XYZ file of C-alpha atoms in Angstrom:
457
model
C 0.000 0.000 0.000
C 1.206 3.154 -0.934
C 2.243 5.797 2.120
C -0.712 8.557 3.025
C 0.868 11.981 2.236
C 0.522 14.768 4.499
C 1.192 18.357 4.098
C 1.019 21.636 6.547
C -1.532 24.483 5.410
C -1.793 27.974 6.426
C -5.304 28.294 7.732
C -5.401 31.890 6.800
C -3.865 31.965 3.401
C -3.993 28.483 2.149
C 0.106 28.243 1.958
C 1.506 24.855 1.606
C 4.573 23.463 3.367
C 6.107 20.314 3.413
C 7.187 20.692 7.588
C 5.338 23.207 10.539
C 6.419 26.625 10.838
C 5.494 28.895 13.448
C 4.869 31.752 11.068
C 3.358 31.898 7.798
C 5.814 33.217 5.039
C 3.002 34.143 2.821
C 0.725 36.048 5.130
C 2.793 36.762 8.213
C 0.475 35.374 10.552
C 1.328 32.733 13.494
C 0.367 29.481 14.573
C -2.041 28.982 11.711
C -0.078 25.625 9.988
C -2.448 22.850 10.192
C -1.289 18.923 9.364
C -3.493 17.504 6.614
C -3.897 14.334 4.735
C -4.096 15.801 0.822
C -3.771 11.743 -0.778
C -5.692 8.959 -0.169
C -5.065 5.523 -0.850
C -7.617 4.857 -3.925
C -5.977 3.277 -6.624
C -8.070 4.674 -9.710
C -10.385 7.965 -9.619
C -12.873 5.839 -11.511
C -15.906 7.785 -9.932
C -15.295 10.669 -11.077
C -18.212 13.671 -12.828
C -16.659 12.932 -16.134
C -18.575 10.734 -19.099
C -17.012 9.790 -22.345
C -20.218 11.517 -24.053
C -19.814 14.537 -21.899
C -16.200 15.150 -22.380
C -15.109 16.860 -25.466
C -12.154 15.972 -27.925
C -8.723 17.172 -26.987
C -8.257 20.106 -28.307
C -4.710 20.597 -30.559
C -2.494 24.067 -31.390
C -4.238 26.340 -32.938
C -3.341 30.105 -33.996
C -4.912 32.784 -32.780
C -6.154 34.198 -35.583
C -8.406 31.322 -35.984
C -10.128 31.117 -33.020
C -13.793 32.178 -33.084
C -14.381 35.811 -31.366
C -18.265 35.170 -30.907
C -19.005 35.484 -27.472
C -21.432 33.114 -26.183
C -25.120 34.105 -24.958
C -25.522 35.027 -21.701
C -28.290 33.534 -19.476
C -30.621 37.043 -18.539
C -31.747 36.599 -15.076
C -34.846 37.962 -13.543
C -32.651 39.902 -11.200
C -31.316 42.965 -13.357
C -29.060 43.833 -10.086
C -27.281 40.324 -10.312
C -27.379 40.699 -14.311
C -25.341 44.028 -13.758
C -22.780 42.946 -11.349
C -21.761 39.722 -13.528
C -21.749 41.239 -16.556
C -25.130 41.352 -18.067
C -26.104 37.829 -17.224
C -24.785 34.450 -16.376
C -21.899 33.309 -18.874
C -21.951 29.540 -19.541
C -19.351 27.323 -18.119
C -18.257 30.451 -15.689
C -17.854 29.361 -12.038
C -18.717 32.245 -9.394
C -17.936 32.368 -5.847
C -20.041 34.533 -3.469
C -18.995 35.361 0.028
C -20.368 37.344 2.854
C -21.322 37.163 6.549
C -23.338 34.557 8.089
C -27.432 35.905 8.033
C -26.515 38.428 5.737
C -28.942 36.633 3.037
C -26.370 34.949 1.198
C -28.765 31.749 0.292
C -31.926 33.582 -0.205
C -30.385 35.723 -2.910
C -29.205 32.559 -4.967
C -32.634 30.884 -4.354
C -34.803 33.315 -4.907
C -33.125 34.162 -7.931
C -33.004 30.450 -8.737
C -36.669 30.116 -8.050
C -37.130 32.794 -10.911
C -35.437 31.306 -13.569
C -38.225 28.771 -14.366
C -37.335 28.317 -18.021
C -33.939 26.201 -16.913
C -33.157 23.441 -14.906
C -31.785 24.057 -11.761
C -29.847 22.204 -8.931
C -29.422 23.626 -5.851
C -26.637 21.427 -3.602
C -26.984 22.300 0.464
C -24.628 20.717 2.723
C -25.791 22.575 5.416
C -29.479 22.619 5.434
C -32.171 19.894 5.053
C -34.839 20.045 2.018
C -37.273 21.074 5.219
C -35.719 23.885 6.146
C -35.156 24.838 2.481
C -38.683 24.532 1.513
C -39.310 26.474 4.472
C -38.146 29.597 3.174
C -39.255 28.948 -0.509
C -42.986 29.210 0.867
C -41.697 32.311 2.338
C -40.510 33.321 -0.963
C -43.921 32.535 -2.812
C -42.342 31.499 -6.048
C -43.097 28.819 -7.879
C -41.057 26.341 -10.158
C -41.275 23.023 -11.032
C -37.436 23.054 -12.804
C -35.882 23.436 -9.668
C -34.157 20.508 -7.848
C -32.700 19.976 -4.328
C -29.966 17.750 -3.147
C -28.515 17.095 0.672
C -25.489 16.073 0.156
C -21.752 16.617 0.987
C -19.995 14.257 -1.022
C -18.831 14.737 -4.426
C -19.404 11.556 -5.909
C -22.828 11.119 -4.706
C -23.201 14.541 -6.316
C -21.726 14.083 -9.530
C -23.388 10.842 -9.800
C -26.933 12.952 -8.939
C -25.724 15.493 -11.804
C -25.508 12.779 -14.553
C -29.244 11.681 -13.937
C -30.669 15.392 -14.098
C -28.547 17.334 -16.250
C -29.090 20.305 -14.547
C -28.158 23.680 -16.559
C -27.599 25.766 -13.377
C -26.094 24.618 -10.437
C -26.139 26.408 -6.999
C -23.956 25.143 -3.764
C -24.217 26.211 -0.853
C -21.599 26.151 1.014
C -18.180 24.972 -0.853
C -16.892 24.254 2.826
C -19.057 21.729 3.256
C -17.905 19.671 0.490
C -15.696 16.881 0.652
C -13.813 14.738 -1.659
C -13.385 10.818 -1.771
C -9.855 11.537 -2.868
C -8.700 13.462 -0.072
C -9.342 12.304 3.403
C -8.848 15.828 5.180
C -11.693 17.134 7.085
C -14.220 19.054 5.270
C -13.886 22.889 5.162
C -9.790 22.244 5.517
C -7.759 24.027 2.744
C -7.264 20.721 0.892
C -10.339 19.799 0.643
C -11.692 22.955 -0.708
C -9.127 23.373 -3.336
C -9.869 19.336 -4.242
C -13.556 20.149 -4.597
C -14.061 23.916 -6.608
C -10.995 22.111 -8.397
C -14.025 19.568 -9.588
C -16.486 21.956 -9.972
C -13.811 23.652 -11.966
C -13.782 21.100 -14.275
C -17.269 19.684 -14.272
C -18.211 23.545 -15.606
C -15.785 24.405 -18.048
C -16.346 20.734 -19.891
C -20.060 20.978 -19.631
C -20.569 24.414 -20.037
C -22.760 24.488 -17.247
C -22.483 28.113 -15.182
C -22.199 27.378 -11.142
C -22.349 29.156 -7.948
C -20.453 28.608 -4.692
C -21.054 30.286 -1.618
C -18.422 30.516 0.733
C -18.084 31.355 4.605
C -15.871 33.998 5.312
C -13.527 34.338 8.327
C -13.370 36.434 11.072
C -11.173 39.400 9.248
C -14.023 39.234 6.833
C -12.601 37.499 3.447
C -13.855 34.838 1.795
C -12.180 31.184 3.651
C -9.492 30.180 1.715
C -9.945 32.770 -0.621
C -5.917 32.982 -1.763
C -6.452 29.633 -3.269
C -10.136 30.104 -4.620
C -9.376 33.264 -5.963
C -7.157 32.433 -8.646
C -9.601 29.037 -9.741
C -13.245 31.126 -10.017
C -13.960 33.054 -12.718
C -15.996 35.771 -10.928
C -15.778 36.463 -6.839
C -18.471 38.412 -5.700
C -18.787 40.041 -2.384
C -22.382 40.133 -0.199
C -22.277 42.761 2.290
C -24.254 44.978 4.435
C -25.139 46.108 8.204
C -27.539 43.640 9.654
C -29.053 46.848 11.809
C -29.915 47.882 8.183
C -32.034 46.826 6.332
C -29.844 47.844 2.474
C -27.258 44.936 1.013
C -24.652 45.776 -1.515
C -23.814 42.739 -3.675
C -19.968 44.167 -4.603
C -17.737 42.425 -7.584
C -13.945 41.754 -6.765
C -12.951 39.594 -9.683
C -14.744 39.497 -12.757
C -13.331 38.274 -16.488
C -16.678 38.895 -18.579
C -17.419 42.292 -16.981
C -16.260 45.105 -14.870
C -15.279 45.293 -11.266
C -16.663 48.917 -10.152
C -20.310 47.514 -10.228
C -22.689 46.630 -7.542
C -26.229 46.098 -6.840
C -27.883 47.406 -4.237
C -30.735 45.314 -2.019
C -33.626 45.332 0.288
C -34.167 42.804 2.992
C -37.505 42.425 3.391
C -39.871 39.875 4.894
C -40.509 37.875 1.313
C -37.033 38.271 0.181
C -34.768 40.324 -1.871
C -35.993 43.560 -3.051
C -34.028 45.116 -5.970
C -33.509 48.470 -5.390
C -33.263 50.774 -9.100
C -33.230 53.945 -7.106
C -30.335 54.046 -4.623
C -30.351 57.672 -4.276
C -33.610 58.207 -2.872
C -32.858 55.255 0.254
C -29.164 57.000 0.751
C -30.767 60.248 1.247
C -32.751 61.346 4.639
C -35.984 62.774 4.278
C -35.711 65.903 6.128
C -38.083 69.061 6.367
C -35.509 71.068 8.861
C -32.293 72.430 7.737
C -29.908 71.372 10.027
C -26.152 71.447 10.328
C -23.385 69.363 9.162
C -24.469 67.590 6.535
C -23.992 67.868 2.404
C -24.856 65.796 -0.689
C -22.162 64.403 -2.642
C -22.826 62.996 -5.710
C -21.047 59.961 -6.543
C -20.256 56.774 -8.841
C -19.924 53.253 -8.481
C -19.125 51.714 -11.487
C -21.504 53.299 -14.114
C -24.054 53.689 -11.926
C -24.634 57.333 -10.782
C -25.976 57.919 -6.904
C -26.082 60.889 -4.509
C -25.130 59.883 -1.020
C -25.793 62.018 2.271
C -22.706 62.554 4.316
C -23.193 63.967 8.114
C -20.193 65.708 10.017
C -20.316 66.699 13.751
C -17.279 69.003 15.062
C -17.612 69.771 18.334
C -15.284 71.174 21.619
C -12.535 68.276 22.423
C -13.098 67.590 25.898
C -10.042 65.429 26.183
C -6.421 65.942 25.740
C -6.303 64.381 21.878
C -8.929 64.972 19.685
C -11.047 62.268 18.313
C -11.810 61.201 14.808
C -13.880 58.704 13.896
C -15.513 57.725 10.372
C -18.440 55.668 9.688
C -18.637 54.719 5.653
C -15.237 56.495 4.474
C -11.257 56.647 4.915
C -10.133 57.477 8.173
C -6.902 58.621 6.830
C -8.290 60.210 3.872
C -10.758 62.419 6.710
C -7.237 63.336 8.546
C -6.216 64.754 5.076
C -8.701 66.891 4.227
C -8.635 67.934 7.761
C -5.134 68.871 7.288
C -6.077 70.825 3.958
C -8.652 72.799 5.800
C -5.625 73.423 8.467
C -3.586 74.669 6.345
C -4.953 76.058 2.930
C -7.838 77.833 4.704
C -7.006 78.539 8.507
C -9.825 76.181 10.631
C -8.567 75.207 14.014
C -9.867 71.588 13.799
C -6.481 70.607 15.948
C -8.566 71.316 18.841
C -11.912 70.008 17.711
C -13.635 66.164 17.688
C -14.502 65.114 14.372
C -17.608 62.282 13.826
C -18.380 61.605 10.140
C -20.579 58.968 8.816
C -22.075 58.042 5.438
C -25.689 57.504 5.746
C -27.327 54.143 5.207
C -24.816 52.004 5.976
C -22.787 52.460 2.827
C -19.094 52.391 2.272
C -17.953 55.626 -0.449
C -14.660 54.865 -2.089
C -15.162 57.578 -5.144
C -12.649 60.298 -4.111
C -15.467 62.812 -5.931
C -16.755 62.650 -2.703
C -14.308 64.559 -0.515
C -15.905 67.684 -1.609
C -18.934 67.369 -0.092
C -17.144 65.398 2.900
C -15.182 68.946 3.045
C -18.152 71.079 3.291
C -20.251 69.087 5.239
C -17.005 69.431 7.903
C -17.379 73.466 7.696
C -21.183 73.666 7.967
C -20.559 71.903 11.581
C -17.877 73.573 12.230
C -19.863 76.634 11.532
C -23.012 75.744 12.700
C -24.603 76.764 9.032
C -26.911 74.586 7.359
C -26.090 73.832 4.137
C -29.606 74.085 1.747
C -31.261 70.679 1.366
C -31.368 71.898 -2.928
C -27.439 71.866 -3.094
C -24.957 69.011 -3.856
C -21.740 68.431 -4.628
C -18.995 66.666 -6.769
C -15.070 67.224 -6.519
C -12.071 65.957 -5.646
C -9.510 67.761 -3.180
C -6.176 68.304 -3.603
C -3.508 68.785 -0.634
C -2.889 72.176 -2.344
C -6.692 73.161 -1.386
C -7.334 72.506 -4.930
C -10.952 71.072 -6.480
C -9.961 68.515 -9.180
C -11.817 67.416 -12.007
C -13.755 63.954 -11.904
C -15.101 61.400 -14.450
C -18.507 61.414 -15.640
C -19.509 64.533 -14.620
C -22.582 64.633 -16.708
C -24.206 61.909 -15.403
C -23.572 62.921 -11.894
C -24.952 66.479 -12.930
C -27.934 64.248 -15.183
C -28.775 62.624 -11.259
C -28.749 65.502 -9.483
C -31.246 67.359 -11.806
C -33.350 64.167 -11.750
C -33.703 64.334 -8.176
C -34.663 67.850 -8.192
C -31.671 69.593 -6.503
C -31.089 73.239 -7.742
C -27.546 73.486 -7.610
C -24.120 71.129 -8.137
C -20.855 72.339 -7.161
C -18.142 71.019 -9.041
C -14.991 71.693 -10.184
C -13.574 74.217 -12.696
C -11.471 71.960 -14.798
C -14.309 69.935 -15.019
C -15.944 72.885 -17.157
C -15.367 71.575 -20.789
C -17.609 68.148 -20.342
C -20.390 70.067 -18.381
C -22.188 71.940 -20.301
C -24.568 73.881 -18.493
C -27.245 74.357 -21.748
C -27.511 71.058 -21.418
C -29.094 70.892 -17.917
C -31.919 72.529 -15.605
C -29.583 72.743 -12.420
C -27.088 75.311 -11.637
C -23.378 74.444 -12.441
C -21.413 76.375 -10.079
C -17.221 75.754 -10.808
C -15.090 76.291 -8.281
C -11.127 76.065 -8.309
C -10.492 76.348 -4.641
C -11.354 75.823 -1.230
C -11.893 79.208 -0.064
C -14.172 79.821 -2.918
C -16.610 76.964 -1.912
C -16.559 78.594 1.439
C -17.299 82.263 -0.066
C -20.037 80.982 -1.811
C -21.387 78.817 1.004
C -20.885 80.707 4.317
């Protein structure tokens, strides 16, 4: 009999080492090697997914130059959020992994969508649920579809074995940690045994051309488990995320090679599901009659999509010795710099002062467009001087004091107008692709700080 071999993993970044190590070389954390068996004694893989009618021909060399360019048809989704984020729909054969915190609504995303697409066959693999508790939360749904298939099971073979009979042309499994392989005898979730099994699912999509899902746990930093290794193997990594205290999800795209990264989709939890939300501009932005203090509309991007978030600033006395700063939905260190431009370029004492900012409804901002209106909403507090509800901004600042141009200014002016606001700030070298004949709003450019301040206060 041939000798089990055993390897030591990095539970944290899935590097592989032939002896233990206190600390990781790869990810610089310690005590995270873990023995595993990665080879067991079978002596032929002879139950494995594959079929001689379902395997293609070897492919041989070809040239470039005559390789077809036709992209294949994508399968349109009910979900036009989902459709965005991919792409514009599912691509055959791609494998997508989908991470995000436990309760977050990770499972009834995939199954309501699943539960939609009644014109395909669909197989939806839980290894951590029973058909019971499954069904339970269809009815909940209230959608109907006699194409869609359940399977209990953790095993591979069973599965592949299952996946021969139906033929499914969507398959859904939730979670890849729960899987395990015949030909590894590691414990299931271990890095080993992942790799072993998306490395099948790998394979049992490309040669099929059948698209498939994975949801994955993620660990307590907040990435995807084992997501160095699964990273590089999935064709598309998608991100679930949100506040559980809230109820708006953001579906976010990491790694994507049939579409772009920038674009997300925007959700509401409610109590039959997934609500896509078209409008993220009116949830993002507090209905307010007073004018209060503090707070300014910025008008942002993510992706192609154009929204205009509310951003609240509190400056008050600092009671203590050292001031606090604190930021809720944007860069801590990129608040300290533009609290260091306003320092500097226009003479605030905000040395002495507590700074609170937060991005309301729970959303993270990473468009630098923003730091405008994060700027001014800083000043109004530190004023005291409302800013009017009918006034919004869009500009980057430099560390000169600065306003720099951004991209897509149009559309961000197009959003504002649609929304009814009466005025955008923006910035003067942004001049040439805003037309202001174009538009119902008031363009105001501004090349400074001080002159935002003049204008406002």
């Amino acid at each position: 009999m041939s000798k089990i071999k055993t390897a030591f993993f990095c539970q944290q970044c899935g590097y592989e080492s032939a002896k233990w190590s206190g600390r990781c070389p790869s990810c610089g954390q310690w005590n995270t090697f873990v023995e595993e068996k990665i080879q067991k004694d079978i002596p032929l893989r002879n139950s494995s997914w594959k079929q001689p009618e379902l395997s293609p021909a070897a492919d041989n060399i070809v040239n470039l130059s005559e390789v077809s360019s036709t992209e294949d048809e994508r399968l349109i989704t009910g979900d036009a959020e989902l459709n965005r984020v991919l792409g514009g729909g599912i691509v055959p054969g791609s494998l997508v992994l989908v991470g995000g915190e436990p309760g977050i609504g990770k499972s009834t995303l995939f199954l309501q969508n699943a539960l939609q697409l009644s014109q395909i066959t669909t197989l939806y693999i839980s290894g951590e649920e029973s058909a019971q508790q499954i069904k339970m939360r269809a009815d909940r749904l209230k959608i109907q579809n006699d194409q869609f298939f359940l399977l209990t099971e953790t095993s591979t073979q069973t599965i592949f074995q299952e996946i021969k009979k139906l033929r499914p042309q969507l398959v859904i499994v939730d979670s890849i940690q729960t899987l395990q392989s015949p030909f590894i005898e590691a414990a299931p979730g271990s890095i080993s045994q992942i790799r072993e099994t998306t490395a099948e699912m790998q394979r049992f999509a490309k040669e099929t051309h059948t698209p498939v899902f994975l949801i994955g746990h993620i660990t307590k930093d907040g990435a995807i488990a084992g997501i160095e290794i699964l990273e590089h193997m999935v064709d598309t990594v998608l991100q679930f995320e949100g506040d559980q205290h809230y109820a708006y999800r953001i579906l976010r795209t990491i790694k994507n090679r049939f579409g772009s990264t920038s674009e997300l989709g925007i959700y509401e939890m409610t109590g039959y599901g997934l609500r896509q939300v078209t409008n993220p501009s009116e949830i993002l932005i507090s209905q307010r009659e007073d004018q209060l203090s503090g707070v300014a509309i910025a008008a942002t991007m993510e992706g192609m999509r154009p929204m205009l978030v509310e951003v609240q600033a509190l400056v008050t006395q600092s009671v203590y010795g050292t001031p606090q700063r604190t930021a809720t939905g944007f860069d801590l260190r990129r608040l300290q710099l533009l609290l260091a431009v306003l320092e500097k370029r226009g003479g605030f004492h905000f040395g002495v002062k507590d700074v609170f900012l937060n991005i309301a409804g729970g959303i993270r901002v990473e468009d630098p467009a923003i730091d405008l209106a994060v700027l001014c909403a800083l000043l109004s507090s530190y004023e005291d001087t409302a800013i009017g509800s009918k006034i919004c901004f869009a500009g980057e600042v430099g560390l000169s004091g600065e306003i720099r141009a951004v991209n897509r200014i149009e559309q961000r002016i197009a959003e504002a107008e649609k929304l009814g606001f009466d005025k955008i700030f923006i910035s003067r070298y942004n001049k040439q692709g805003a037309h202001s004949g174009k538009f119902n709003i008031e363009v105001a450019p501004v090349g400074r700080v001080d002159e935002v301040y003049q204008q406002l206060f």
